[in-house]
XYZ file of C-alpha atoms in Angstrom:
373
model
C 161.754 -107.604 23.671
C 159.622 -106.655 20.636
C 161.523 -105.945 17.445
C 160.765 -102.803 15.516
C 159.304 -102.783 12.052
C 161.479 -101.664 9.181
C 160.662 -98.125 8.051
C 161.924 -95.458 5.661
C 163.309 -92.409 7.337
C 164.665 -89.309 5.707
C 166.254 -86.706 7.967
C 166.329 -83.168 6.618
C 169.554 -82.219 8.397
C 168.973 -78.562 8.476
C 165.622 -78.289 10.049
C 163.328 -81.268 10.124
C 162.897 -84.949 10.863
C 160.925 -86.710 8.118
C 159.183 -89.876 9.143
C 157.716 -92.314 6.619
C 156.193 -95.749 6.854
C 157.565 -97.238 3.635
C 160.307 -99.919 3.727
C 163.758 -98.878 2.602
C 166.019 -97.389 5.278
C 167.718 -98.303 8.487
C 165.768 -99.723 11.389
C 166.295 -102.506 13.892
C 166.400 -105.732 11.854
C 163.898 -108.497 12.354
C 165.762 -111.312 14.151
C 166.076 -114.508 12.138
C 167.294 -117.364 14.348
C 169.871 -119.602 12.697
C 169.510 -117.729 9.430
C 172.848 -118.475 7.844
C 174.042 -117.789 4.325
C 174.755 -120.457 1.696
C 177.876 -122.338 2.634
C 177.777 -121.137 6.248
C 176.610 -123.036 9.300
C 174.523 -120.107 10.517
C 176.878 -119.527 13.446
C 178.271 -115.973 13.537
C 181.792 -115.717 12.075
C 181.977 -119.434 11.325
C 183.846 -118.730 8.132
C 183.729 -116.988 4.752
C 180.953 -118.278 2.507
C 182.099 -119.538 -0.922
C 181.839 -117.167 -3.901
C 180.061 -118.585 -6.924
C 182.116 -116.471 -9.327
C 179.284 -114.234 -10.487
C 178.887 -110.518 -9.935
C 177.051 -107.492 -11.246
C 179.028 -104.600 -12.689
C 177.880 -101.295 -11.141
C 178.004 -97.966 -12.907
C 181.041 -95.939 -11.829
C 179.763 -92.602 -10.552
C 182.998 -91.406 -8.974
C 183.761 -90.842 -5.299
C 183.414 -87.065 -5.262
C 186.912 -86.538 -3.880
C 188.540 -84.867 -6.878
C 188.916 -81.167 -7.515
C 185.985 -80.023 -9.686
C 187.828 -76.872 -10.740
C 186.565 -73.307 -10.494
C 182.764 -73.410 -10.330
C 181.902 -69.833 -11.209
C 183.297 -66.761 -12.988
C 182.652 -64.431 -10.050
C 185.105 -63.670 -7.254
C 185.245 -62.473 -3.659
C 187.149 -59.201 -3.395
C 188.475 -59.444 0.221
C 191.146 -62.019 1.048
C 190.977 -64.554 3.868
C 191.781 -62.762 7.131
C 190.447 -59.388 5.976
C 187.459 -57.515 7.374
C 185.300 -56.230 4.478
C 184.658 -52.497 4.775
C 180.940 -52.934 4.103
C 180.602 -56.132 6.127
C 180.163 -59.672 4.824
C 176.529 -59.054 3.811
C 177.469 -56.166 1.509
C 177.004 -57.247 -2.157
C 180.034 -55.090 -3.036
C 182.372 -57.756 -1.590
C 181.747 -59.820 -4.743
C 183.069 -59.058 -8.221
C 180.232 -60.131 -10.526
C 181.470 -58.286 -13.622
C 182.151 -61.515 -15.545
C 178.686 -62.969 -14.770
C 175.630 -63.054 -16.995
C 173.374 -61.777 -14.229
C 170.318 -61.558 -16.511
C 170.025 -65.355 -16.427
C 169.414 -65.342 -12.639
C 165.754 -64.852 -13.508
C 165.809 -68.610 -14.236
C 166.264 -69.456 -10.529
C 162.897 -70.664 -9.155
C 161.489 -68.971 -6.080
C 161.189 -72.320 -4.295
C 163.369 -75.394 -4.200
C 165.893 -77.487 -2.302
C 169.446 -77.234 -3.638
C 172.628 -79.260 -3.330
C 175.375 -76.624 -3.135
C 179.050 -77.301 -3.823
C 181.642 -74.916 -2.389
C 185.076 -75.038 -4.026
C 187.917 -73.461 -2.058
C 191.381 -72.632 -3.374
C 194.604 -73.045 -1.418
C 198.311 -72.562 -2.071
C 200.423 -75.605 -2.932
C 203.997 -76.189 -1.779
C 205.267 -75.838 -5.362
C 203.718 -72.395 -5.666
C 200.673 -73.556 -7.572
C 197.032 -73.395 -6.558
C 194.969 -76.405 -5.554
C 191.293 -76.802 -4.742
C 188.942 -78.847 -2.602
C 185.211 -78.768 -2.192
C 182.504 -79.470 0.324
C 178.724 -79.593 0.030
C 175.794 -78.086 1.882
C 172.027 -77.967 1.373
C 169.955 -74.868 0.732
C 166.202 -74.388 0.804
C 164.566 -71.444 -0.979
C 161.076 -70.462 0.121
C 159.107 -68.057 -2.037
C 155.865 -67.684 -0.079
C 157.260 -65.533 2.707
C 158.608 -68.372 4.845
C 162.265 -68.459 5.922
C 164.747 -69.774 3.387
C 167.679 -71.711 4.846
C 171.337 -71.895 3.913
C 174.427 -73.309 5.600
C 172.354 -74.834 8.422
C 170.693 -71.569 9.449
C 167.701 -69.390 8.528
C 168.417 -66.774 5.875
C 168.419 -63.364 7.562
C 169.366 -61.273 4.536
C 167.878 -61.917 1.093
C 168.005 -59.830 -2.075
C 166.330 -61.241 -5.164
C 165.179 -59.642 -8.402
C 165.390 -60.378 -12.114
C 169.181 -60.018 -12.302
C 170.490 -60.513 -8.761
C 170.479 -63.103 -6.000
C 172.085 -62.675 -2.570
C 171.435 -64.900 0.455
C 173.011 -64.372 3.869
C 172.829 -65.785 7.363
C 174.027 -64.089 10.536
C 174.122 -65.948 13.856
C 175.427 -65.053 17.301
C 177.312 -67.456 19.557
C 177.151 -67.741 23.321
C 180.536 -66.027 23.713
C 179.302 -62.907 21.935
C 180.908 -63.690 18.590
C 179.168 -63.936 15.260
C 179.213 -66.090 12.149
C 178.075 -64.783 8.771
C 177.687 -66.728 5.532
C 176.726 -65.225 2.193
C 176.094 -66.634 -1.282
C 175.870 -64.376 -4.336
C 174.425 -65.675 -7.597
C 176.480 -65.308 -10.763
C 174.456 -66.918 -13.546
C 171.777 -69.562 -14.081
C 172.014 -71.377 -17.428
C 168.704 -73.140 -16.645
C 166.137 -73.523 -13.883
C 167.975 -76.600 -12.637
C 171.163 -74.975 -11.361
C 173.052 -71.729 -10.910
C 176.608 -70.658 -10.089
C 177.904 -68.100 -7.645
C 180.439 -67.129 -4.998
C 180.488 -67.812 -1.261
C 182.044 -66.200 1.797
C 182.058 -67.152 5.464
C 183.077 -64.644 8.149
C 183.690 -65.122 11.866
C 183.600 -61.996 14.000
C 183.659 -59.860 10.854
C 186.748 -61.417 9.265
C 186.752 -63.623 6.166
C 187.701 -67.193 7.069
C 186.508 -68.981 3.938
C 185.955 -67.991 0.307
C 184.773 -70.228 -2.500
C 183.204 -70.442 -5.897
C 179.926 -72.345 -5.864
C 177.285 -74.078 -7.891
C 173.806 -75.040 -6.728
C 171.877 -77.920 -8.272
C 168.155 -78.117 -7.669
C 167.075 -81.463 -6.240
C 164.455 -82.827 -8.640
C 163.013 -86.188 -9.586
C 164.805 -87.827 -12.468
C 163.454 -87.031 -15.880
C 160.402 -89.156 -16.573
C 160.029 -90.205 -12.940
C 156.944 -89.162 -10.994
C 157.067 -88.329 -7.310
C 154.980 -91.397 -6.517
C 157.493 -93.602 -8.337
C 159.724 -93.424 -5.289
C 157.135 -95.259 -3.217
C 157.341 -92.705 -0.414
C 154.567 -90.895 1.390
C 155.242 -87.901 3.612
C 153.337 -88.504 6.826
C 154.941 -86.013 9.223
C 157.805 -83.617 9.800
C 159.245 -82.888 13.234
C 161.730 -80.151 14.014
C 164.861 -81.197 15.919
C 165.814 -78.369 18.237
C 169.130 -79.775 19.382
C 172.334 -78.990 17.485
C 172.494 -80.004 13.829
C 170.820 -83.412 13.241
C 173.160 -85.689 11.288
C 171.801 -89.224 11.606
C 168.811 -91.224 12.818
C 168.047 -94.791 13.847
C 164.666 -96.317 14.708
C 164.279 -99.142 17.223
C 161.289 -100.326 19.237
C 159.059 -97.579 17.821
C 161.465 -94.864 18.964
C 163.556 -92.613 16.718
C 166.987 -91.572 17.952
C 168.287 -88.459 16.167
C 171.902 -87.565 16.913
C 173.194 -84.019 16.554
C 176.505 -82.187 16.529
C 177.086 -78.710 17.862
C 180.279 -77.275 16.292
C 179.725 -74.100 14.280
C 176.735 -75.374 12.323
C 174.131 -74.000 14.735
C 176.014 -71.845 17.262
C 174.589 -71.921 20.765
C 172.762 -75.230 20.294
C 174.417 -78.218 22.006
C 174.713 -81.621 20.353
C 173.365 -84.899 21.693
C 170.378 -87.234 21.197
C 166.743 -86.343 20.638
C 164.323 -89.221 21.293
C 160.876 -89.420 19.683
C 158.145 -91.988 20.259
C 157.006 -92.811 16.714
C 154.431 -95.472 17.516
C 152.043 -93.215 15.584
C 154.104 -92.286 12.531
C 151.883 -89.295 11.870
C 152.325 -87.851 15.343
C 155.889 -88.251 16.686
C 156.113 -87.422 20.391
C 159.251 -85.920 21.912
C 160.307 -88.063 24.876
C 163.792 -86.979 25.898
C 166.793 -84.813 24.994
C 170.282 -85.861 26.108
C 173.364 -83.652 26.014
C 176.654 -84.558 27.696
C 179.160 -81.855 28.693
C 182.358 -81.895 26.628
C 180.972 -84.642 24.376
C 178.722 -83.131 21.737
C 180.145 -83.896 18.295
C 177.855 -86.839 17.572
C 177.593 -87.882 13.950
C 176.191 -91.425 13.590
C 173.992 -93.893 15.478
C 173.041 -97.590 15.366
C 171.241 -100.039 17.655
C 171.409 -103.732 18.506
C 169.175 -105.339 21.122
C 169.061 -103.069 24.167
C 172.177 -101.124 23.116
C 172.405 -97.844 21.250
C 175.811 -96.930 19.808
C 176.675 -93.295 19.051
C 179.772 -92.180 17.111
C 181.464 -89.336 18.977
C 184.273 -87.263 17.532
C 185.182 -86.378 21.127
C 185.280 -89.689 23.007
C 184.866 -92.681 20.665
C 181.695 -94.802 20.737
C 179.137 -93.897 23.405
C 176.989 -96.826 24.547
C 173.468 -96.337 25.902
C 171.052 -98.855 27.423
C 167.661 -98.523 25.683
C 165.829 -101.301 27.479
C 163.479 -98.428 28.276
C 163.361 -96.998 24.724
C 162.122 -93.562 25.791
C 164.865 -93.094 28.393
C 168.369 -94.035 27.136
C 170.851 -94.562 29.974
C 174.589 -93.970 29.524
C 176.517 -97.215 30.134
C 180.079 -96.641 28.942
C 182.371 -95.329 26.250
C 184.619 -97.524 24.117
C 187.478 -97.813 23.659
C 188.191 -97.114 27.304
C 191.962 -96.741 26.852
C 191.929 -93.255 25.307
C 189.561 -90.891 23.502
C 189.206 -91.760 19.822
C 187.479 -89.642 17.178
C 184.795 -91.862 15.635
C 182.790 -90.586 12.678
C 180.525 -93.518 11.721
C 179.193 -96.651 13.420
C 177.386 -99.688 12.075
C 176.533 -103.192 13.245
C 176.753 -106.334 11.122
C 175.729 -109.478 12.970
C 177.712 -109.574 16.209
C 180.277 -107.067 15.041
C 180.271 -103.333 15.808
C 182.417 -101.182 13.527
C 183.552 -97.659 14.379
C 185.215 -95.732 11.564
C 187.762 -93.178 12.695
C 187.902 -89.592 11.551
C 190.691 -88.372 9.294
C 193.673 -88.155 9.699
C 193.736 -91.344 11.802
C 191.079 -93.074 9.677
C 191.323 -96.270 11.715
C 188.473 -98.742 12.042
C 187.572 -100.159 15.462
C 185.967 -103.603 15.653
C 184.066 -104.935 18.674
C 182.327 -108.196 19.499
C 178.775 -107.251 20.526
C 177.307 -110.697 21.093
C 176.544 -109.050 24.455
C 175.277 -105.743 23.030
C 175.842 -103.654 26.159
C 179.363 -104.973 26.656
C 181.387 -104.386 23.470
C 184.672 -106.299 23.516
C 187.502 -105.022 21.298
C 188.818 -107.369 18.638
C 192.463 -106.884 17.748
């Protein structure tokens, strides 16, 4: 079976699939028969190779798990569980009195932003703790739709001293989800701070301070220095795309449904990318009651999908354009798996918190994973 060439792939999770032909990201590896490592016989799992005692010290950048503290001097007036009198898209729900709103003129009309949302919660000792999550945001200034929190912006107010972005989506059961971000101040054109609210069916379910950092090339680095060339972008209709793997000239994009794009089921979207400039949609797969798919990997004729509903879902891709469901592992009980990867003849499935277990399978027969205790 022909092996696929290694390619660079960047998946814009909110709205597009970016395909590039430059080496650098995950793809099916080129098979190298009997290619062992120094000190190893070349046979899989024949032993641990000796360490020569040398290593390279890497810069410590932190793991991003700590509490960053309050990110902005603004505040959301309603409490969690309340229904704002003016609705979640009413600017009056935010107290911006402590903000230097004049600096919001520094926020560029266009740009892709990495947004941190810092939530507060009560501690058992009576104190207040905090945790944060991240989301991407794309601002479009030429009349196109901006995007925030995985959805098109439906409400936007921008002038020299104000910034308000909101999304409002309807679910299949008739409910609604609203998210809104209000700018507080922008010390420079590289980032700004603000406050965030998320409402479900008109009631506040999440409130947070926020900061948004514009995604730019490093200082002194040109765009071409990255060695990437944009050759095409393809919209993924299904769910929220979270991961992608390329094998045998086919791209497999896995999506989750959840609340990220209400009404759109999760699953796999398959593209024929033989012509990198013209990806062709070949198939969309969605399985009932199994749609929280987060990660994907391939080995031989097997495609492994991490499911937070059922474990690892195994597909036969001997016909790359038409994946066929083979089985789920482990078969003993459903297991929430967040991430999968293959190293040699080992398949690893990392569990989702709070279990956080790691499953290990022998995949010397790729379509028949065997658990290793």
